[in-house]
Tab-separated table of C-alpha atoms and ligand atoms in Angstrom:
chain	number	residue	atom	x	y	z
A	1	MET	CA	-0.036	-0.397	0.179
A	2	ARG	CA	0.978	3.360	-0.251
A	3	VAL	CA	0.905	5.412	2.721
A	4	LEU	CA	1.659	8.892	3.387
A	5	ILE	CA	3.189	9.997	7.640
A	6	THR	CA	2.646	13.640	8.280
A	7	GLY	CA	5.570	13.888	11.050
A	8	ALA	CA	7.526	11.150	10.217
A	9	ALA	CA	10.264	12.361	11.309
A	10	GLY	CA	8.533	13.103	15.093
A	11	PHE	CA	8.929	10.182	17.606
A	12	ILE	CA	5.616	8.772	16.949
A	13	GLY	CA	6.203	8.512	12.984
A	14	MET	CA	9.384	7.268	12.740
A	15	HIS	CA	8.161	4.500	14.754
A	16	THR	CA	5.392	4.036	12.030
A	17	ALA	CA	6.906	4.145	9.408
A	18	LEU	CA	9.542	1.566	10.411
A	19	ARG	CA	7.326	-0.519	11.312
A	20	LEU	CA	4.547	-0.362	7.553
A	21	LEU	CA	8.441	-0.424	5.621
A	22	ARG	CA	8.945	-3.778	7.258
A	23	ASP	CA	5.471	-4.585	6.696
A	24	GLY	CA	6.713	-4.066	2.174
A	25	HIS	CA	3.831	-1.026	2.118
A	26	GLU	CA	5.740	2.107	0.493
A	27	VAL	CA	6.368	5.346	2.770
A	28	THR	CA	6.240	8.319	1.821
A	29	GLY	CA	6.980	10.907	4.933
A	30	LEU	CA	6.808	14.526	5.102
A	31	ASP	CA	7.690	16.300	8.392
A	32	GLY	CA	8.957	20.042	8.555
A	33	PHE	CA	11.918	19.921	11.286
A	34	THR	CA	10.116	22.346	13.849
A	35	PRO	CA	12.220	23.250	16.382
A	36	TYR	CA	10.291	22.670	19.295
A	37	TYR	CA	13.072	20.507	20.579
A	38	GLU	CA	16.026	19.229	18.873
A	39	PRO	CA	15.909	18.898	15.169
A	40	ALA	CA	19.376	16.950	15.417
A	41	LEU	CA	17.248	14.059	16.415
A	42	LYS	CA	14.679	15.002	14.258
A	43	ARG	CA	17.007	14.604	11.247
A	44	ALA	CA	18.924	11.438	13.422
A	45	ARG	CA	15.211	9.340	13.406
A	46	PHE	CA	14.700	10.434	9.631
A	47	LYS	CA	18.225	8.896	8.409
A	48	ARG	CA	16.524	5.932	9.426
A	49	LEU	CA	14.047	6.065	6.739
A	50	THR	CA	15.676	7.516	4.162
A	51	GLU	CA	18.010	3.894	4.388
A	52	HIS	CA	14.462	2.083	3.496
A	53	ALA	CA	14.846	1.968	-0.380
A	54	SER	CA	10.786	1.914	-0.228
A	55	PHE	CA	10.593	5.769	1.778
A	56	ALA	CA	10.569	9.081	-0.213
A	57	GLY	CA	11.546	11.855	2.225
A	58	HIS	CA	10.126	15.400	1.736
A	59	GLU	CA	11.043	18.275	3.856
A	60	LEU	CA	7.690	20.836	4.051
A	61	MET	CA	5.271	22.819	6.443
A	62	LEU	CA	1.823	21.773	6.337
A	63	GLU	CA	1.514	25.634	6.671
A	64	ASP	CA	2.091	25.159	2.587
A	65	ALA	CA	-0.786	24.467	1.812
A	66	ALA	CA	0.156	24.063	-2.185
A	67	ALA	CA	3.802	21.924	-1.610
A	68	LEU	CA	0.978	19.638	0.593
A	69	LYS	CA	-1.760	19.628	-2.535
A	70	HIS	CA	1.653	18.946	-4.699
A	71	LEU	CA	2.761	15.852	-2.836
A	72	ALA	CA	-0.784	14.270	-2.412
A	73	ARG	CA	-1.473	14.884	-6.494
A	74	GLU	CA	2.941	13.015	-6.543
A	75	ALA	CA	2.503	10.717	-4.023
A	76	ARG	CA	-1.194	9.094	-4.338
A	77	PRO	CA	-0.998	7.933	-1.284
A	78	GLU	CA	-3.829	5.007	-0.081
A	79	ILE	CA	-3.166	5.485	3.249
A	80	VAL	CA	-2.516	9.173	5.150
A	81	ILE	CA	-1.696	8.962	9.405
A	82	HIS	CA	-1.554	12.335	10.193
A	83	LEU	CA	0.728	12.463	13.127
A	84	ALA	CA	2.952	16.124	12.325
A	85	ALA	CA	1.782	18.442	15.088
A	86	GLN	CA	3.072	20.836	17.683
A	87	ALA	CA	2.912	18.976	20.757
A	88	GLY	CA	3.160	19.530	24.314
A	89	VAL	CA	0.536	21.217	27.018
A	90	ARG	CA	2.672	22.906	28.802
A	91	TYR	CA	3.992	24.766	25.879
A	92	SER	CA	1.514	26.057	24.508
A	93	LEU	CA	1.006	28.413	26.789
A	94	ASP	CA	4.056	30.597	25.293
A	95	GLU	CA	3.802	30.090	22.159
A	96	PRO	CA	0.071	29.324	21.291
A	97	ALA	CA	0.378	30.870	17.686
A	98	SER	CA	2.734	27.097	16.540
A	99	TYR	CA	-0.476	25.160	17.764
A	100	ILE	CA	-3.031	27.208	14.974
A	101	GLY	CA	-0.711	26.763	12.465
A	102	SER	CA	0.936	23.181	12.609
A	103	ASN	CA	-2.466	21.978	14.517
A	104	ILE	CA	-5.491	23.653	12.691
A	105	VAL	CA	-4.221	25.051	9.165
A	106	GLY	CA	-2.398	22.137	9.142
A	107	THR	CA	-4.564	20.393	9.260
A	108	PHE	CA	-7.277	21.654	6.843
A	109	ASN	CA	-4.216	22.079	4.289
A	110	LEU	CA	-4.081	18.125	4.015
A	111	LEU	CA	-8.088	17.834	4.690
A	112	GLU	CA	-8.064	19.908	1.591
A	113	ALA	CA	-5.090	18.279	-0.270
A	114	LEU	CA	-7.251	14.715	0.431
A	115	ARG	CA	-10.667	17.042	-0.769
A	116	ALA	CA	-8.476	17.732	-4.473
A	117	PHE	CA	-7.001	13.587	-3.838
A	118	PRO	CA	-8.937	11.233	-1.340
A	119	ALA	CA	-7.521	8.216	0.090
A	120	ARG	CA	-8.953	5.412	1.620
A	121	HIS	CA	-8.586	6.259	5.149
A	122	LEU	CA	-7.197	9.467	6.626
A	123	MET	CA	-5.868	7.870	10.397
A	124	LEU	CA	-5.188	11.769	12.228
A	125	ALA	CA	-3.921	11.663	15.731
A	126	SER	CA	-5.776	13.520	18.202
A	127	THR	CA	-4.719	13.467	21.963
A	128	SER	CA	-6.317	12.038	25.618
A	129	SER	CA	-7.274	16.220	26.252
A	130	VAL	CA	-9.578	16.612	23.892
A	131	TYR	CA	-11.320	14.672	27.218
A	132	GLY	CA	-10.413	18.007	29.653
A	133	SER	CA	-12.112	17.585	32.967
A	134	ASN	CA	-14.071	14.533	32.686
A	135	THR	CA	-13.956	11.763	34.877
A	136	PRO	CA	-11.946	9.038	33.361
A	137	PRO	CA	-11.832	5.613	32.552
A	138	PHE	CA	-12.507	8.017	29.212
A	139	ARG	CA	-15.145	6.490	26.319
A	140	GLU	CA	-14.481	7.547	22.900
A	141	SER	CA	-18.862	8.601	23.227
A	142	ASP	CA	-18.166	10.797	26.040
A	143	ARG	CA	-17.961	14.359	25.370
A	144	ALA	CA	-15.219	16.382	24.635
A	145	ASP	CA	-15.897	19.867	24.657
A	146	HIS	CA	-14.458	20.933	27.399
A	147	PRO	CA	-10.722	21.106	26.527
A	148	LEU	CA	-8.547	22.302	29.688
A	149	SER	CA	-5.063	23.468	27.450
A	150	ILE	CA	-4.963	25.834	23.959
A	151	TYR	CA	-3.606	22.191	22.592
A	152	ALA	CA	-6.523	20.437	23.501
A	153	ALA	CA	-8.337	23.047	22.247
A	154	THR	CA	-6.708	22.578	18.725
A	155	LYS	CA	-6.567	18.788	18.477
A	156	LYS	CA	-10.160	18.944	18.990
A	157	ALA	CA	-10.329	21.429	16.395
A	158	ALA	CA	-8.379	18.725	14.055
A	159	GLU	CA	-10.838	16.143	15.184
A	160	ASP	CA	-13.988	18.018	13.911
A	161	LEU	CA	-12.494	20.063	11.231
A	162	ALA	CA	-11.553	15.992	9.959
A	163	HIS	CA	-15.190	15.198	10.956
A	164	SER	CA	-16.869	17.605	9.088
A	165	TYR	CA	-14.827	16.554	6.168
A	166	ALA	CA	-15.620	12.537	6.592
A	167	HIS	CA	-19.448	14.083	6.877
A	168	LEU	CA	-19.610	16.165	3.659
A	169	PHE	CA	-16.564	14.577	1.145
A	170	SER	CA	-17.189	11.215	2.504
A	171	GLN	CA	-13.502	11.453	3.271
A	172	PRO	CA	-12.474	7.974	5.983
A	173	VAL	CA	-11.055	9.290	8.936
A	174	THR	CA	-9.578	7.663	12.469
A	175	LEU	CA	-9.227	10.392	15.241
A	176	MET	CA	-6.480	8.600	17.599
A	177	ARG	CA	-6.665	9.174	20.794
A	178	PHE	CA	-3.313	8.546	22.202
A	179	PHE	CA	-2.711	8.072	25.615
A	180	THR	CA	1.136	9.680	26.997
A	181	VAL	CA	3.086	7.509	24.646
A	182	TYR	CA	7.141	6.717	24.946
A	183	GLY	CA	9.527	4.408	23.904
A	184	THR	CA	12.893	5.055	22.623
A	185	TRP	CA	13.878	7.474	20.652
A	186	TYR	CA	11.011	9.813	22.518
A	187	ARG	CA	10.658	13.625	22.582
A	188	PRO	CA	12.910	15.705	25.088
A	189	ASP	CA	10.383	17.660	26.333
A	190	MET	CA	8.918	14.721	27.898
A	191	ALA	CA	8.636	13.506	31.789
A	192	LEU	CA	10.540	10.214	30.986
A	193	PHE	CA	13.747	11.970	29.001
A	194	LYS	CA	13.875	15.139	31.317
A	195	PHE	CA	13.458	12.400	34.007
A	196	THR	CA	16.387	10.245	32.115
A	197	LYS	CA	18.464	13.202	31.897
A	198	ALA	CA	18.702	15.097	35.130
A	199	ILE	CA	18.929	11.920	36.980
A	200	LEU	CA	21.772	10.516	35.351
A	201	ALA	CA	23.386	14.072	35.666
A	202	GLY	CA	22.821	13.633	39.773
A	203	GLU	CA	20.617	16.996	39.059
A	204	PRO	CA	16.992	17.693	40.503
A	205	ILE	CA	13.575	16.355	38.994
A	206	ASP	CA	10.666	18.761	38.789
A	207	VAL	CA	7.870	16.525	40.312
A	208	TYR	CA	4.146	19.068	40.455
A	209	ASN	CA	0.890	17.765	42.506
A	210	GLY	CA	3.257	16.358	44.366
A	211	GLY	CA	3.525	13.087	42.539
A	212	ARG	CA	0.245	12.690	42.441
A	213	MET	CA	-0.989	11.987	38.689
A	214	ARG	CA	-1.567	9.106	37.370
A	215	ARG	CA	-1.174	8.239	33.015
A	216	ASP	CA	-2.235	5.337	31.304
A	217	PHE	CA	0.830	5.257	30.024
A	218	THR	CA	0.831	3.403	25.912
A	219	HIS	CA	4.259	1.737	24.866
A	220	ILE	CA	5.390	3.041	21.473
A	221	ASP	CA	5.457	-0.475	20.322
A	222	ASP	CA	2.077	-1.095	21.509
A	223	VAL	CA	0.740	2.304	19.004
A	224	VAL	CA	2.313	1.313	16.732
A	225	GLU	CA	1.163	-2.696	16.419
A	226	SER	CA	-2.698	-0.947	16.932
A	227	LEU	CA	-1.433	1.776	13.846
A	228	ALA	CA	-0.660	-0.888	11.637
A	229	ARG	CA	-3.772	-3.336	11.775
A	230	LEU	CA	-6.059	-0.237	11.865
A	231	THR	CA	-5.071	0.706	8.262
A	232	GLY	CA	-7.188	-0.948	6.751
A	233	GLN	CA	-10.179	-0.899	9.506
A	234	THR	CA	-11.560	1.758	6.778
A	235	PRO	CA	-14.300	3.382	9.093
A	236	ALA	CA	-18.149	2.771	7.865
A	237	PRO	CA	-20.751	6.050	8.244
A	238	GLY	CA	-21.988	6.215	11.769
A	239	GLY	CA	-18.622	5.174	13.546
A	240	ASP	CA	-18.850	5.912	17.442
A	241	GLY	CA	-18.811	9.204	18.833
A	242	CYS	CA	-19.325	10.368	14.973
A	243	SER	CA	-22.372	11.744	12.785
A	244	PRO	CA	-24.099	9.467	11.023
A	245	ARG	CA	-23.159	10.133	7.446
A	246	ALA	CA	-19.120	10.271	8.320
A	247	PRO	CA	-17.666	7.402	7.338
A	248	CYS	CA	-15.817	7.760	10.963
A	249	ARG	CA	-14.142	6.792	14.110
A	250	VAL	CA	-12.914	7.351	17.063
A	251	VAL	CA	-10.586	5.441	18.802
A	252	ASN	CA	-8.836	5.783	22.643
A	253	ILE	CA	-4.876	3.557	22.176
A	254	ALA	CA	-4.018	3.326	25.519
A	255	GLY	CA	-2.102	1.186	27.447
A	256	GLY	CA	-5.159	0.550	29.941
A	257	ALA	CA	-2.992	0.352	33.008
A	258	PRO	CA	-3.026	3.497	34.955
A	259	VAL	CA	0.087	4.252	36.397
A	260	ALA	CA	1.236	6.628	38.987
A	261	LEU	CA	3.875	9.195	38.541
A	262	ASP	CA	5.345	8.092	41.970
A	263	ASP	CA	5.423	4.676	40.517
A	264	TYR	CA	6.984	5.955	37.177
A	265	ILE	CA	9.832	7.446	38.603
A	266	ALA	CA	10.874	4.892	40.843
A	267	ALA	CA	10.979	2.481	37.622
A	268	ILE	CA	13.192	5.470	36.062
A	269	GLU	CA	15.268	5.480	39.144
A	270	ALA	CA	15.609	1.218	39.645
A	271	ALA	CA	16.814	1.714	35.308
A	272	ALA	CA	19.196	4.623	35.942
A	273	GLY	CA	20.713	2.651	38.641
A	274	HIS	CA	20.122	6.255	40.962
A	275	LYS	CA	17.554	8.260	43.776
A	276	ALA	CA	15.757	11.537	42.216
A	277	ILE	CA	16.855	14.736	43.829
A	278	ARG	CA	13.489	15.453	44.045
A	279	ARG	CA	12.580	19.701	43.101
A	280	GLU	CA	8.344	19.918	44.301
A	281	LEU	CA	6.354	22.165	42.362
A	282	PRO	CA	2.692	23.135	42.658
A	283	MET	CA	0.468	21.648	40.093
A	284	GLN	CA	0.709	23.077	36.059
A	285	ALA	CA	-2.154	24.842	35.010
A	286	GLY	CA	-3.640	23.504	31.898
A	287	ASP	CA	-2.171	19.468	32.985
A	288	MET	CA	-4.739	16.648	34.033
A	289	THR	CA	-4.114	14.703	37.154
A	290	ASP	CA	-5.638	11.330	35.911
A	291	THR	CA	-6.348	10.108	32.124
A	292	ALA	CA	-7.606	6.483	31.681
A	293	ALA	CA	-9.053	4.534	28.783
A	294	ASN	CA	-12.109	2.675	28.141
A	295	THR	CA	-9.899	0.959	25.066
A	296	ASP	CA	-12.962	-1.729	24.404
A	297	LEU	CA	-13.230	0.045	21.020
A	298	LEU	CA	-9.627	-0.820	19.995
A	299	ARG	CA	-9.982	-4.150	21.190
A	300	ARG	CA	-12.894	-5.146	19.572
A	301	LEU	CA	-11.358	-3.861	15.302
A	302	THR	CA	-7.941	-4.903	15.686
A	303	GLY	CA	-7.972	-7.746	18.529
A	304	PHE	CA	-5.238	-6.751	20.443
A	305	THR	CA	-4.659	-5.009	23.283
A	306	PRO	CA	-2.207	-3.110	24.283
A	307	ARG	CA	-0.438	-4.518	27.184
A	308	ALA	CA	2.786	-3.717	27.559
A	309	PRO	CA	4.532	-3.081	31.311
A	310	ILE	CA	6.154	-0.315	32.390
A	311	GLU	CA	9.209	-1.212	34.055
A	312	PRO	CA	10.904	-2.508	30.937
A	313	GLY	CA	9.594	0.313	28.147
A	314	VAL	CA	11.133	2.544	31.171
A	315	ARG	CA	14.563	0.353	30.947
A	316	GLY	CA	14.718	0.230	27.002
A	317	PHE	CA	14.599	3.763	26.677
A	318	VAL	CA	17.275	4.481	29.874
A	319	GLU	CA	19.286	2.380	27.257
A	320	TRP	CA	18.140	3.706	24.382
A	321	TYR	CA	19.114	7.237	26.158
A	322	ARG	CA	22.759	6.166	27.659
A	323	GLY	CA	23.831	4.246	24.449
A	324	HIS	CA	22.661	7.697	21.901
A	325	TYR	CA	24.194	10.378	24.591
A	326	GLY	CA	27.365	8.345	25.338
A	327	VAL	CA	26.433	9.255	29.146
B	401	NAD	N1	3.770	11.089	22.139
B	401	NAD	C1	1.738	11.641	22.781
B	401	NAD	O1	2.596	10.908	23.838
B	401	NAD	C2	1.357	11.403	22.364
B	401	NAD	C3	0.020	11.523	23.696
B	401	NAD	C4	-1.178	11.727	22.297
B	401	NAD	C5	-1.365	13.208	20.963
B	401	NAD	N2	0.543	12.708	20.553
B	401	NAD	C6	-0.201	13.083	18.952
B	401	NAD	O2	1.060	11.850	18.530
B	401	NAD	C7	1.428	13.464	17.669
B	401	NAD	C8	2.256	12.594	17.085
B	401	NAD	O3	3.822	13.094	18.447
B	401	NAD	P1	4.566	12.662	18.134
B	401	NAD	O4	4.863	12.633	20.237
B	401	NAD	O5	5.827	12.069	17.591
B	401	NAD	O6	5.016	14.387	18.144
B	401	NAD	P2	6.601	14.728	17.157
B	401	NAD	O7	6.767	16.600	18.070
B	401	NAD	O8	7.769	14.299	17.781
B	401	NAD	O9	6.703	14.736	16.052
B	401	NAD	C9	5.903	15.607	14.991
B	401	NAD	C10	6.369	16.124	14.285
B	401	NAD	O10	5.403	17.005	13.299
B	401	NAD	C11	7.106	17.479	12.728
B	401	NAD	N3	5.934	18.423	12.892
B	401	NAD	C12	5.217	19.650	13.759
B	401	NAD	N4	4.497	20.869	13.362
B	401	NAD	C13	5.140	20.131	11.296
B	401	NAD	C14	4.342	21.965	11.327
B	401	NAD	N5	3.115	22.700	11.108
B	401	NAD	N6	5.165	21.262	9.337
B	401	NAD	C15	5.211	19.875	9.102
B	401	NAD	N7	6.000	19.409	10.797
B	401	NAD	C16	5.328	19.400	11.061
B	401	NAD	C17	7.646	18.082	13.498
B	401	NAD	O11	8.549	18.766	13.345
B	401	NAD	C18	7.755	16.464	14.120
B	401	NAD	O12	9.017	15.783	14.122
B	401	NAD	C19	0.794	14.094	17.542
B	401	NAD	O13	0.284	14.758	16.868
B	401	NAD	C20	0.710	14.123	18.993
B	401	NAD	O14	-0.128	15.310	18.784
B	401	NAD	C21	1.433	12.399	20.526
């Protein structure tokens, strides 16, 4: 199959592209190499993809509507996995404009390109953050219209835009709500990365709200397996969380076993072989205390239940970090 992955130099993008290439698909990957975190890490991920003969890489921003349409015409993807976005809850308080540009304008430009050159299935990355102040566990059929952060608001806007294109132009869409994904080649802005870096350097870690938070952590291998299985699950009209006419569905992609932040820190300490020096800070604006997903739909659609335990996943990341950064 011909697959287009946006954000292919990103954490989830690289792992997804590698899996689909291994499965024998032709992958076109685009990325704008935005400066939100080390572009060198994105370049290193992208380089791994360019080593495959069936990979075609393009450096471009989603905001460039003409270039995006040109790419859709040339690549004619059957499956589009839309991962490129300005991610991160906390940064969205400092740089909201980059979220509007990448997540709303960028998604709109992609939808317009696919209106001209339709794909069999558009899979769009959304986030558990859209559930806002709902009470966990979150179900796809729950209302998700009280975002607590600008990041969540832009991801919900992207979901809504995609839904309207599904309804109006019959573009099949799966809206994938990811829950704190982690693994090797991770993002430097995420807690596991920051904590590992600080603990190995003997520096303090910032712990918000006394560590009294729970996250439904999802290992990258489980995400990639879910994505690979979902590519063939083109939604019919009237899927969960969508209008009766729209070939659309919302799917939670989550580990399904929430972990307390303190246990996560303990797993990092065990893997790093050092105790953390904690700097206690109040709860951050826009953060959610608990995330937990109901993953029944994912299991029903794919026959797969993510269940990677936290300790080996954290250990794998710490080993990768030591090797990649030589510490
Ligand atoms: N990692 C998680 O825990 C998590 C959780 C929930 C949702 N998500 C969503 O999953 C997707 C992938 O996340 P990730 O962790 O791989 O993030 P990432 O930042 O590593 O990857 C995103 C990639 O998109 C690129 N990009 C950003 N804006 C762009 C633009 N305007 N044009 C072109 N390229 C652009 C970046 O350069 C980056 O390489 C994102 O949509 C994110 O919001 C991730």
